[in-house]
Amino acid sequence: MNKRWWKEAVVYQVYWRSFFDTDGDGYGDIRGVIEKLDYIKKLGVDVIWLNPVYESPDKDNGYDISDYQSVMDKAGSMDDWENLLNEVHRRDMKLIMDLVVNHTSDQHPWFQESRSSKENPKRDWYIWKDPSAEGGPPNNWRSYFTPSTWEYDEKTGQYYFHSFAVEQPDLNWRNPEVREAIFDMMKFWLDKGIDGFRMDVINLLAKLEGFPDAEQPEKINYLGNNPGIHAYLQEMNEKVLRHYDIMTVGEIPFVTPEDGLKYVGEDRDELHTLFHFEVADDMPTWDMLRFKEIQKTWYEGMYGKGWNSQFLNNHDHTRQVTRYGNDGEYREKSAKLLATMIHTLPGTPYIFQGEEIGMTGVDFDSIEDYHDIAMKNKYEEEVGKGRDPQKVLEELKPLSRDNSRTPVQWDNTKHAGFTDGEPWIPVNPNYKEINVEQALEDPTSIFYYYQKLISLRKENDVMVYGNYEDLSEGDERLYMYTRSLDGVTWLVVLNHSDEAHDLELPEESKGAQLMIGNYGDTEKTVRELETTLQPHEARIYEYTN
Ligand code: ISL
């Protein structure tokens, strides 16, 4: 298998607006990221993924861009950003930027021109359609954030298309001028020396020919993976990507392992890696059997042919220890177990800021404390149907994107040390117990466990390139698998439950050495194959064949 730096890397995601505020406006900023770079570096990660910092009216926290080539005031200035890049590089880390090119903000000058008249040269830069024969939207599609993908524009009597909010019109990628403008913009950032892109919903660029009505409009999968997408990505690769030593990771909802390979196959010249959403979007709560099946099919589909990513949370998904683990009695063990799993399954692991101290989701009392446009729109829609607002709120809370967007908890002082001002979103009230300062003082903390896992990845190719075999198919609580490479085998054993469980280790593991574990008193060498795993216990053993 080809060795590549981005396969060996660990990526740390910085959602800057909730990271660290240096100017007291209640929003994190680029200077705040710079100030905390030594902290990030201490973890041992190689790459930082920075969420969008571009000029934006901020309806969708920066994913509605009104100028791709400038930095929004809340985040700082272009000078700050240049400093960030330098400081990241000075610490031997890399910086990848968010690339949001499926849509722009409705305030982007391109869209302002496009909507100004049917004859405007930029009319065709977006997707405009006449009302349907009966009047009303051109088809029955739902968008991610609203009941229809179509918004009527009085001025010209046509509808424009938006996969997300009304304020996020989709670009028309069929238009070669659009593609050229985007490719130029990508070169602008690459020429500044960035190390790659995380590509927002990149499989949505090609739209389904003819925009036919959907049989199940609520499924929204018709928005992605449509014919024509690979031609766009190949053109992007040919004209831009291949000329730089970078990493690209495509955000690709609705993708199966088979289709995944079309985006990241090593013989395809499109992208390097992808995020699929079979876990984060399609597995609302932990389901061990389903998770194992997903790992197996992706491994079988991709191993040796393309590269995957591993993550359980990001700025769109509830924090992993809350959603998929135990954020109560076993929070610390559970956070370490999930980390062990993500860092030993095949693919590049991602850490979302705060995950390394086991931050948890939130439960705010009022809809006013929530900011997520996806949640707010859904709330309005449901309440609009006459439903009980409190019920709707309770229903939406567990998967609200704000669960992961509360400020990083730095210490136990006011607002968790995140800001001197009023934070844009409330701090999780548990910051007195869960914070960075406390984590750094405790050698057994989740933070240092991550640090150790990351350093193991640097020293052991098997963790990156090894093949994968599940030895625990059918078990709903225990997960046991191996990664093997050149005669070295790593055996990972995980008890993803609140009870202790007996387990028989495989014969070959007699004499195996413990590499890391989340209980302090585990024997360093396997003498007996019969063993008992404590609640949320995780161990990695190594043996040679
Ligand atoms: O958030 C989700 C489910 O709760 C995801 O389905 C998410 O909306 C989807 O993966 C696309 O997300 C990306 O594009 C959006 C932006 O709001 C998200 O923050 C971004 O990660 C539109 O640009």
Coordinates of C-alpha atoms and ligand atoms in Angstrom, one line a residue:
M1 CA 0.0 0.0 0.0
N2 CA 1.3 3.4 -0.9
K3 CA 2.5 5.3 2.2
R4 CA 1.3 8.9 2.4
W5 CA 1.6 11.5 5.2
W6 CA -2.1 12.1 5.3
K7 CA -2.7 8.4 6.0
E8 CA -0.3 8.6 9.0
A9 CA -1.6 11.9 10.3
V10 CA -4.0 12.6 13.1
V11 CA -6.3 15.6 12.4
Y12 CA -7.5 18.0 15.0
Q13 CA -10.6 20.1 14.1
V14 CA -10.8 23.7 15.2
Y15 CA -14.2 25.2 15.3
W16 CA -12.6 28.6 15.9
R17 CA -15.7 30.5 17.0
S18 CA -15.9 28.2 20.0
F19 CA -12.2 27.7 20.6
F20 CA -10.7 30.7 22.3
D21 CA -11.6 34.4 22.3
T22 CA -8.8 37.0 22.5
D23 CA -10.8 40.2 22.0
G24 CA -13.7 39.8 24.3
D25 CA -16.4 39.8 21.6
G26 CA -17.7 36.4 22.8
Y27 CA -16.5 34.6 19.6
G28 CA -13.4 32.7 19.4
D29 CA -10.9 34.0 16.8
I30 CA -7.8 33.2 14.8
R31 CA -5.6 34.8 17.3
G32 CA -7.1 32.6 19.9
V33 CA -6.1 29.6 17.8
I34 CA -2.6 30.9 17.6
E35 CA -2.5 31.4 21.3
K36 CA -3.4 27.8 21.9
L37 CA -1.3 26.2 19.2
D38 CA 1.2 24.8 21.8
Y39 CA -1.7 23.1 23.5
I40 CA -2.8 21.5 20.2
K41 CA 0.8 20.6 19.4
K42 CA 1.2 19.0 22.9
L43 CA -1.4 16.4 21.9
G44 CA 0.9 15.4 19.0
V45 CA -1.5 15.9 16.1
D46 CA -0.2 16.6 12.7
V47 CA -2.9 18.5 10.9
I48 CA -5.4 21.2 11.9
W49 CA -8.7 21.5 10.0
L50 CA -10.0 25.0 10.4
N51 CA -13.8 25.6 9.9
P52 CA -14.7 28.4 7.5
V53 CA -13.2 31.8 8.4
Y54 CA -14.3 33.6 5.2
E55 CA -16.5 36.7 5.0
S56 CA -20.0 35.6 5.8
P57 CA -23.4 36.9 7.1
D58 CA -23.0 33.9 9.4
K59 CA -26.5 32.4 9.0
D60 CA -25.0 29.0 9.1
N61 CA -21.8 29.7 11.1
G62 CA -19.6 30.5 8.2
Y63 CA -21.0 28.0 5.7
D64 CA -22.7 30.8 3.9
I65 CA -19.8 32.6 2.3
S66 CA -20.1 36.1 0.8
D67 CA -16.4 36.5 -0.1
Y68 CA -14.2 33.5 -0.5
Q69 CA -11.0 35.5 -0.4
S70 CA -11.3 37.5 2.7
V71 CA -11.6 36.7 6.4
M72 CA -14.7 37.6 8.5
D73 CA -14.3 40.2 11.2
K74 CA -15.4 37.9 14.0
A75 CA -12.5 35.6 13.1
G76 CA -9.9 38.4 12.6
S77 CA -8.0 39.6 9.6
M78 CA -6.1 38.1 6.7
D79 CA -2.9 39.1 8.6
D80 CA -4.0 37.1 11.5
W81 CA -4.7 34.2 9.2
E82 CA -1.2 34.5 7.6
N83 CA 0.3 34.4 11.1
L84 CA -1.7 31.3 11.9
L85 CA -0.4 29.5 8.9
N86 CA 3.2 30.5 9.7
E87 CA 2.8 29.5 13.4
V88 CA 1.3 26.2 12.4
H89 CA 4.1 25.4 10.0
R90 CA 6.7 26.6 12.5
R91 CA 5.4 23.9 14.8
D92 CA 5.7 21.2 12.1
M93 CA 2.0 20.9 11.7
K94 CA -0.2 21.4 8.7
L95 CA -3.3 23.5 8.1
I96 CA -6.3 22.4 6.0
M97 CA -9.1 24.8 5.2
D98 CA -12.8 24.3 4.7
L99 CA -13.9 24.5 1.1
V100 CA -17.6 25.4 0.7
V101 CA -18.4 25.4 -3.0
N102 CA -21.7 23.7 -3.3
H103 CA -23.4 27.0 -2.3
T104 CA -22.6 30.6 -1.4
S105 CA -24.4 33.1 0.8
D106 CA -27.3 34.9 -0.8
Q107 CA -25.2 38.0 0.0
H108 CA -22.4 37.0 -2.3
P109 CA -22.0 39.5 -5.1
W110 CA -22.3 36.6 -7.6
F111 CA -25.8 35.8 -6.3
Q112 CA -26.7 39.5 -6.0
E113 CA -26.0 39.8 -9.7
S114 CA -27.6 36.6 -10.6
R115 CA -30.9 37.5 -8.9
S116 CA -30.9 41.0 -10.4
S117 CA -32.4 40.0 -13.8
K118 CA -32.9 37.1 -16.1
E119 CA -30.4 38.6 -18.5
N120 CA -27.6 39.2 -16.1
P121 CA -24.4 37.4 -17.2
K122 CA -24.3 35.7 -13.8
R123 CA -27.9 34.5 -14.0
D124 CA -26.8 31.0 -14.9
W125 CA -24.2 30.9 -12.1
Y126 CA -27.0 29.6 -9.8
I127 CA -30.0 27.3 -10.5
W128 CA -33.2 29.1 -11.5
K129 CA -36.4 27.5 -12.6
D130 CA -39.9 28.6 -13.5
P131 CA -42.8 27.6 -11.2
S132 CA -44.3 24.2 -11.8
A133 CA -47.2 23.9 -14.3
E134 CA -49.7 24.1 -11.4
G135 CA -47.8 27.0 -9.9
G136 CA -45.6 26.5 -6.8
P137 CA -42.1 25.1 -6.6
P138 CA -40.6 23.2 -9.6
N139 CA -40.5 19.9 -7.7
N140 CA -41.2 18.3 -4.3
W141 CA -37.7 18.1 -2.9
R142 CA -36.8 18.9 0.7
S143 CA -33.6 20.6 1.6
Y144 CA -31.4 19.8 4.6
F145 CA -32.7 22.8 6.5
T146 CA -36.1 23.7 5.0
P147 CA -39.3 22.0 3.7
S148 CA -38.4 22.9 0.0
T149 CA -35.2 23.2 -2.0
W150 CA -36.8 26.1 -3.9
E151 CA -37.2 29.7 -2.9
Y152 CA -39.4 32.0 -5.0
D153 CA -37.8 35.3 -6.0
E154 CA -40.5 38.0 -6.7
K155 CA -38.2 40.1 -8.8
T156 CA -37.9 37.7 -11.7
G157 CA -40.7 35.3 -11.0
Q158 CA -38.5 32.3 -10.8
Y159 CA -37.4 29.9 -8.0
Y160 CA -33.7 29.4 -7.0
F161 CA -32.4 26.1 -5.7
H162 CA -30.8 25.7 -2.2
S163 CA -29.8 22.3 -0.7
F164 CA -29.5 24.0 2.7
A165 CA -30.9 27.3 4.1
V166 CA -32.8 29.8 2.0
E167 CA -29.7 32.0 2.5
Q168 CA -27.5 29.4 0.9
P169 CA -28.2 29.3 -2.9
D170 CA -26.5 26.4 -4.7
L171 CA -24.0 27.3 -7.4
N172 CA -24.6 25.9 -10.9
W173 CA -21.5 23.7 -11.5
R174 CA -22.6 23.0 -15.1
N175 CA -21.5 26.5 -15.9
P176 CA -17.8 26.4 -16.8
E177 CA -17.3 30.0 -15.6
V178 CA -18.4 28.9 -12.1
R179 CA -15.9 26.1 -12.1
E180 CA -13.1 28.4 -13.3
A181 CA -13.9 31.0 -10.6
I182 CA -13.9 28.3 -7.9
F183 CA -10.7 26.8 -9.2
D184 CA -9.0 30.2 -9.2
M185 CA -10.1 30.8 -5.6
M186 CA -8.7 27.4 -4.6
K187 CA -5.4 28.3 -6.1
F188 CA -5.4 31.6 -4.2
W189 CA -5.4 29.7 -0.9
L190 CA -3.1 26.9 -2.1
D191 CA -0.6 29.4 -3.3
K192 CA -0.6 30.9 0.2
G193 CA 0.8 27.5 1.3
I194 CA -2.1 25.7 2.9
D195 CA -1.9 21.9 3.1
G196 CA -5.2 20.9 1.8
F197 CA -9.0 21.2 1.9
R198 CA -11.9 19.6 3.8
M199 CA -14.5 19.8 1.1
D200 CA -18.0 20.6 2.3
V201 CA -20.8 18.3 0.9
I202 CA -18.6 17.9 -2.2
N203 CA -20.8 15.2 -3.7
L204 CA -23.7 17.6 -4.0
L205 CA -22.2 19.6 -6.8
A206 CA -23.9 17.7 -9.6
K207 CA -27.7 17.9 -9.6
L208 CA -30.0 15.2 -10.8
E209 CA -30.9 15.9 -14.4
G210 CA -34.4 17.2 -15.0
F211 CA -35.1 17.7 -11.2
P212 CA -37.8 14.9 -11.2
D213 CA -40.1 14.7 -8.2
A214 CA -38.9 12.3 -5.5
E215 CA -41.0 9.3 -4.3
Q216 CA -39.7 9.9 -0.8
P217 CA -38.9 13.6 -0.5
E218 CA -37.9 13.3 3.2
K219 CA -35.0 11.1 2.2
I220 CA -33.0 13.9 0.6
N221 CA -30.5 11.5 -0.8
Y222 CA -31.4 12.6 -4.3
L223 CA -29.3 15.7 -3.5
G224 CA -26.0 13.8 -3.7
N225 CA -23.9 11.4 -5.8
N226 CA -25.5 12.3 -9.1
P227 CA -24.1 11.7 -12.6
G228 CA -21.5 14.3 -13.5
I229 CA -20.0 14.6 -10.1
H230 CA -16.9 12.7 -11.0
A231 CA -16.2 14.7 -14.1
Y232 CA -16.2 17.9 -11.9
L233 CA -13.9 16.4 -9.3
Q234 CA -11.5 15.1 -12.0
E235 CA -11.4 18.5 -13.6
M236 CA -10.7 20.0 -10.2
N237 CA -7.9 17.5 -9.6
E238 CA -6.5 18.1 -13.1
K239 CA -6.6 21.8 -13.0
V240 CA -5.8 22.4 -9.3
L241 CA -5.3 19.7 -6.8
R242 CA -2.6 17.5 -8.4
H243 CA -0.2 20.5 -8.6
Y244 CA 0.2 20.7 -4.8
D245 CA 1.4 18.3 -2.1
I246 CA -1.8 18.5 -0.1
M247 CA -4.5 16.3 1.5
T248 CA -8.1 16.5 0.5
V249 CA -11.0 15.0 2.5
G250 CA -14.4 15.1 0.9
E251 CA -17.5 15.3 3.0
I252 CA -19.7 12.8 1.2
P253 CA -23.2 12.1 2.7
F254 CA -25.3 9.2 1.4
V255 CA -22.3 7.3 0.1
T256 CA -21.8 3.6 0.1
P257 CA -18.4 1.9 0.2
E258 CA -18.8 1.0 -3.5
D259 CA -19.4 4.6 -4.5
G260 CA -16.9 5.8 -2.0
L261 CA -14.1 4.3 -4.0
K262 CA -15.1 6.3 -7.0
Y263 CA -14.2 9.4 -5.0
V264 CA -11.0 8.3 -3.4
G265 CA -9.8 5.2 -5.3
E266 CA -6.1 5.6 -5.7
D267 CA -6.4 5.1 -9.5
R268 CA -9.1 7.8 -9.8
D269 CA -7.3 11.1 -9.5
E270 CA -10.1 12.8 -7.5
L271 CA -9.8 13.1 -3.7
H272 CA -7.6 11.4 -1.1
T273 CA -10.0 10.6 1.6
L274 CA -13.6 11.0 2.6
F275 CA -16.1 11.3 5.4
H276 CA -19.0 8.9 4.9
F277 CA -22.0 9.3 7.2
E278 CA -23.2 5.8 7.8
V279 CA -22.4 6.4 11.5
A280 CA -22.8 10.1 12.2
D281 CA -26.0 10.7 10.1
D282 CA -27.6 7.2 10.2
M283 CA -26.8 5.8 13.6
P284 CA -28.6 8.1 16.1
T285 CA -27.5 6.1 19.1
W286 CA -24.9 3.4 19.6
D287 CA -25.6 0.2 17.8
M288 CA -22.6 -2.2 18.1
L289 CA -23.8 -4.7 15.4
R290 CA -24.5 -2.0 12.9
F291 CA -21.2 -0.3 13.7
K292 CA -19.2 -3.5 13.1
E293 CA -21.0 -4.1 9.8
I294 CA -20.2 -0.5 8.7
Q295 CA -16.5 -1.0 9.6
K296 CA -16.4 -4.3 7.8
T297 CA -18.0 -3.2 4.6
W298 CA -15.9 -0.1 4.3
Y299 CA -12.8 -2.0 5.1
E300 CA -13.6 -4.6 2.5
G301 CA -14.5 -2.0 0.0
M302 CA -11.5 0.2 0.5
Y303 CA -8.5 -1.6 1.9
G304 CA -5.6 -1.2 -0.4
K305 CA -7.6 0.8 -2.9
G306 CA -8.7 4.0 -1.2
W307 CA -8.5 5.7 2.1
N308 CA -11.1 6.3 4.8
S309 CA -11.5 8.7 7.8
Q310 CA -12.6 7.8 11.3
F311 CA -14.7 10.1 13.4
L312 CA -17.7 10.0 15.6
N313 CA -18.3 13.7 16.1
N314 CA -17.6 17.1 14.6
H315 CA -19.3 20.5 14.6
D316 CA -22.5 19.0 13.2
H317 CA -22.8 16.0 15.5
T318 CA -23.4 15.6 19.2
R319 CA -20.3 14.9 21.2
Q320 CA -19.3 11.3 21.0
V321 CA -19.1 10.5 24.7
T322 CA -22.7 11.8 25.1
R323 CA -24.1 10.3 22.0
Y324 CA -22.3 7.0 21.7
G325 CA -20.7 6.4 25.0
N326 CA -21.4 7.1 28.7
D327 CA -21.1 10.7 29.8
G328 CA -22.1 10.0 33.4
E329 CA -20.4 7.5 35.8
Y330 CA -18.0 6.1 33.2
R331 CA -17.3 9.3 31.2
E332 CA -13.6 9.1 31.5
K333 CA -13.4 5.4 30.7
S334 CA -15.9 5.7 27.9
A335 CA -14.1 8.7 26.3
K336 CA -10.9 6.7 26.3
L337 CA -12.5 3.6 24.9
L338 CA -14.0 5.6 22.0
A339 CA -10.6 7.2 21.3
T340 CA -8.9 3.7 21.3
M341 CA -11.4 2.6 18.8
I342 CA -11.3 5.6 16.4
H343 CA -7.5 5.6 16.5
T344 CA -7.1 1.9 15.7
L345 CA -9.8 1.4 13.0
P346 CA -8.6 1.7 9.4
G347 CA -8.5 5.3 8.2
T348 CA -7.2 8.7 9.3
P349 CA -8.5 9.7 12.8
Y350 CA -10.1 13.1 13.5
I351 CA -10.4 14.7 16.9
F352 CA -13.0 17.5 17.4
Q353 CA -11.9 20.2 19.8
G354 CA -12.7 19.4 23.4
E355 CA -13.1 15.7 22.6
E356 CA -9.6 15.2 24.1
I357 CA -10.9 16.3 27.5
G358 CA -14.1 14.4 27.2
M359 CA -16.5 17.3 26.7
T360 CA -20.1 16.4 26.7
G361 CA -23.3 17.5 25.0
V362 CA -25.7 20.2 26.4
D363 CA -29.3 20.4 27.5
F364 CA -30.4 24.0 27.5
D365 CA -33.8 24.9 28.9
S366 CA -34.9 27.3 26.2
I367 CA -34.8 27.4 22.4
E368 CA -33.4 30.9 22.8
D369 CA -30.1 29.3 24.0
Y370 CA -29.8 27.3 20.8
H371 CA -28.3 28.9 17.6
D372 CA -28.1 26.0 15.1
I373 CA -30.0 27.1 12.0
A374 CA -30.9 23.4 11.2
M375 CA -32.5 23.0 14.6
K376 CA -34.1 26.4 14.7
N377 CA -35.7 25.9 11.3
K378 CA -37.0 22.4 12.2
Y379 CA -38.4 23.8 15.5
E380 CA -40.3 26.6 13.6
E381 CA -41.5 24.0 11.1
E382 CA -42.9 21.6 13.7
V383 CA -44.3 24.3 16.0
G384 CA -45.9 25.8 12.9
K385 CA -47.8 22.6 12.5
G386 CA -49.5 23.3 15.9
R387 CA -47.3 20.9 17.9
D388 CA -46.4 21.5 21.5
P389 CA -43.2 23.7 21.5
Q390 CA -41.7 22.0 24.6
K391 CA -42.2 18.6 23.1
V392 CA -40.5 19.7 19.9
L393 CA -37.6 21.2 21.8
E394 CA -37.1 18.0 23.8
E395 CA -37.2 15.9 20.6
L396 CA -34.6 18.1 18.8
K397 CA -32.2 18.5 21.7
P398 CA -30.2 15.2 21.5
L399 CA -29.0 15.8 17.9
S400 CA -28.8 19.6 17.9
R401 CA -25.6 20.6 16.3
D402 CA -25.1 23.0 19.2
N403 CA -24.2 20.0 21.4
S404 CA -20.7 20.2 20.0
R405 CA -20.5 23.9 19.5
T406 CA -20.4 25.2 23.0
P407 CA -17.0 26.8 24.0
V408 CA -14.0 24.8 24.8
Q409 CA -13.6 24.6 28.5
W410 CA -10.2 25.9 29.4
D411 CA -10.4 26.3 33.1
N412 CA -12.9 26.6 36.0
T413 CA -13.1 30.4 35.9
K414 CA -16.0 32.4 34.5
H415 CA -17.2 31.2 31.1
A416 CA -14.6 28.4 31.4
G417 CA -11.9 30.9 30.5
F418 CA -13.1 31.0 26.9
T419 CA -13.9 34.7 26.8
D420 CA -13.9 37.9 28.9
G421 CA -17.1 38.9 27.2
E422 CA -20.4 37.2 26.8
P423 CA -20.0 33.9 24.9
W424 CA -22.1 33.7 21.7
I425 CA -23.5 30.4 23.0
P426 CA -23.7 29.4 26.6
V427 CA -20.8 27.4 28.1
N428 CA -21.6 23.9 29.2
P429 CA -22.3 24.2 33.0
N430 CA -20.1 21.2 33.7
Y431 CA -16.9 23.3 33.0
K432 CA -15.9 23.3 36.6
E433 CA -15.3 19.5 36.5
I434 CA -14.3 19.2 32.8
N435 CA -11.7 21.6 31.6
V436 CA -8.2 21.7 30.0
E437 CA -6.4 23.0 33.0
Q438 CA -7.6 20.1 35.1
A439 CA -6.8 17.6 32.3
L440 CA -3.3 18.8 32.0
E441 CA -2.6 18.5 35.7
D442 CA -3.8 14.9 35.9
P443 CA -1.4 12.3 34.3
T444 CA -4.3 9.8 34.0
S445 CA -6.5 12.3 32.1
I446 CA -8.3 11.7 28.8
F447 CA -5.9 14.2 27.3
Y448 CA -2.8 12.2 28.1
Y449 CA -4.5 9.0 26.9
Y450 CA -5.0 10.7 23.5
Q451 CA -1.4 11.9 23.5
K452 CA -0.2 8.4 24.0
L453 CA -2.5 6.9 21.3
I454 CA -1.2 9.5 18.9
S455 CA 2.4 8.8 19.7
L456 CA 1.7 5.1 19.2
R457 CA 0.5 5.9 15.7
K458 CA 3.8 7.6 15.0
E459 CA 5.8 4.6 16.0
N460 CA 3.7 1.7 14.7
D461 CA 2.9 1.4 11.1
V462 CA 0.5 -1.5 11.9
M463 CA -1.9 1.1 13.4
V464 CA -2.0 2.9 10.1
Y465 CA -1.5 0.3 7.4
G466 CA -2.4 -3.0 9.0
N467 CA -5.2 -5.1 7.7
Y468 CA -8.4 -5.4 9.8
E469 CA -10.2 -8.5 11.1
D470 CA -13.2 -8.4 13.4
L471 CA -13.0 -11.4 15.9
S472 CA -16.3 -10.5 17.7
E473 CA -19.0 -10.5 15.0
G474 CA -22.4 -10.9 16.6
D475 CA -21.4 -9.6 20.0
E476 CA -23.5 -6.6 21.0
R477 CA -21.2 -5.3 23.8
L478 CA -17.7 -6.5 23.2
Y479 CA -15.6 -5.5 20.2
M480 CA -12.4 -7.3 19.5
Y481 CA -10.4 -6.9 16.3
T482 CA -6.9 -7.2 15.0
R483 CA -4.7 -5.0 12.8
S484 CA -1.8 -6.9 11.2
L485 CA 1.2 -5.9 9.2
D486 CA 4.5 -7.6 8.4
G487 CA 4.2 -10.2 11.2
V488 CA 3.1 -7.7 13.8
T489 CA -0.5 -8.0 15.2
W490 CA -2.3 -5.5 17.3
L491 CA -5.3 -6.9 19.2
V492 CA -7.8 -4.3 20.3
V493 CA -10.4 -5.3 22.9
L494 CA -13.2 -3.0 23.9
N495 CA -16.1 -3.5 26.4
H496 CA -18.6 -0.9 25.2
S497 CA -21.0 -1.4 28.1
D498 CA -21.7 -0.5 31.8
E499 CA -21.1 -4.1 33.0
A500 CA -18.0 -6.2 33.4
H501 CA -17.7 -9.0 30.8
D502 CA -15.7 -12.2 30.6
L503 CA -13.8 -12.7 27.4
E504 CA -11.5 -15.3 25.9
L505 CA -8.5 -13.8 24.1
P506 CA -7.4 -15.6 20.9
E507 CA -4.8 -18.4 21.3
E508 CA -2.1 -16.4 19.4
S509 CA -2.2 -13.6 21.9
K510 CA -0.5 -15.7 24.6
G511 CA 2.5 -13.6 25.7
A512 CA 1.2 -10.5 24.0
Q513 CA 2.3 -7.1 25.4
L514 CA -0.1 -4.5 26.6
M515 CA 0.5 -1.3 24.5
I516 CA -2.1 0.9 26.2
G517 CA -5.2 0.4 28.4
N518 CA -7.7 2.6 30.2
Y519 CA -7.6 0.8 33.5
G520 CA -4.4 1.3 35.5
D521 CA -4.0 -2.2 36.9
T522 CA -4.0 -4.4 33.8
E523 CA -1.3 -7.0 33.5
K524 CA 1.4 -6.1 31.0
T525 CA 1.6 -9.5 29.5
V526 CA -1.1 -11.9 28.5
R527 CA -0.6 -15.1 30.6
E528 CA -4.2 -16.4 30.7
L529 CA -6.5 -16.2 27.8
E530 CA -9.5 -16.0 30.1
T531 CA -9.9 -12.4 31.1
T532 CA -12.5 -10.0 32.4
L533 CA -13.1 -6.6 31.0
Q534 CA -14.3 -3.9 33.3
P535 CA -17.1 -1.4 32.2
H536 CA -15.9 0.6 29.2
E537 CA -12.5 -1.1 29.4
A538 CA -10.2 -0.8 26.4
R539 CA -6.9 -2.5 25.8
I540 CA -4.4 -2.8 22.9
Y541 CA -2.1 -5.8 22.8
E542 CA 0.8 -6.4 20.5
Y543 CA 2.2 -9.8 19.4
T544 CA 4.3 -11.1 16.6
N545 CA 3.6 -14.1 14.5
Ligands
ISL1 O1 -25.6 18.2 10.3 C1 -25.9 17.2 9.8 C2 -26.9 16.3 10.3 O2 -27.2 16.8 11.6 C3 -25.3 16.8 8.5 O3 -26.1 16.1 7.7 C4 -24.8 18.1 7.8 O4 -25.8 19.0 7.5 C5 -24.2 17.7 6.4 O5 -23.3 16.8 6.7 C6 -23.6 18.9 5.7 O6 -22.8 19.6 6.6 C7 -21.9 20.6 6.1 O7 -22.6 21.5 5.2 C8 -23.5 22.3 5.8 C9 -23.1 23.0 7.1 O8 -24.2 23.5 7.7 C10 -22.4 22.0 8.0 O9 -21.9 22.7 9.1 C11 -21.3 21.4 7.2 O10 -20.5 20.5 8.0 C12 -23.9 23.4 4.8 O11 -22.7 24.0 4.3

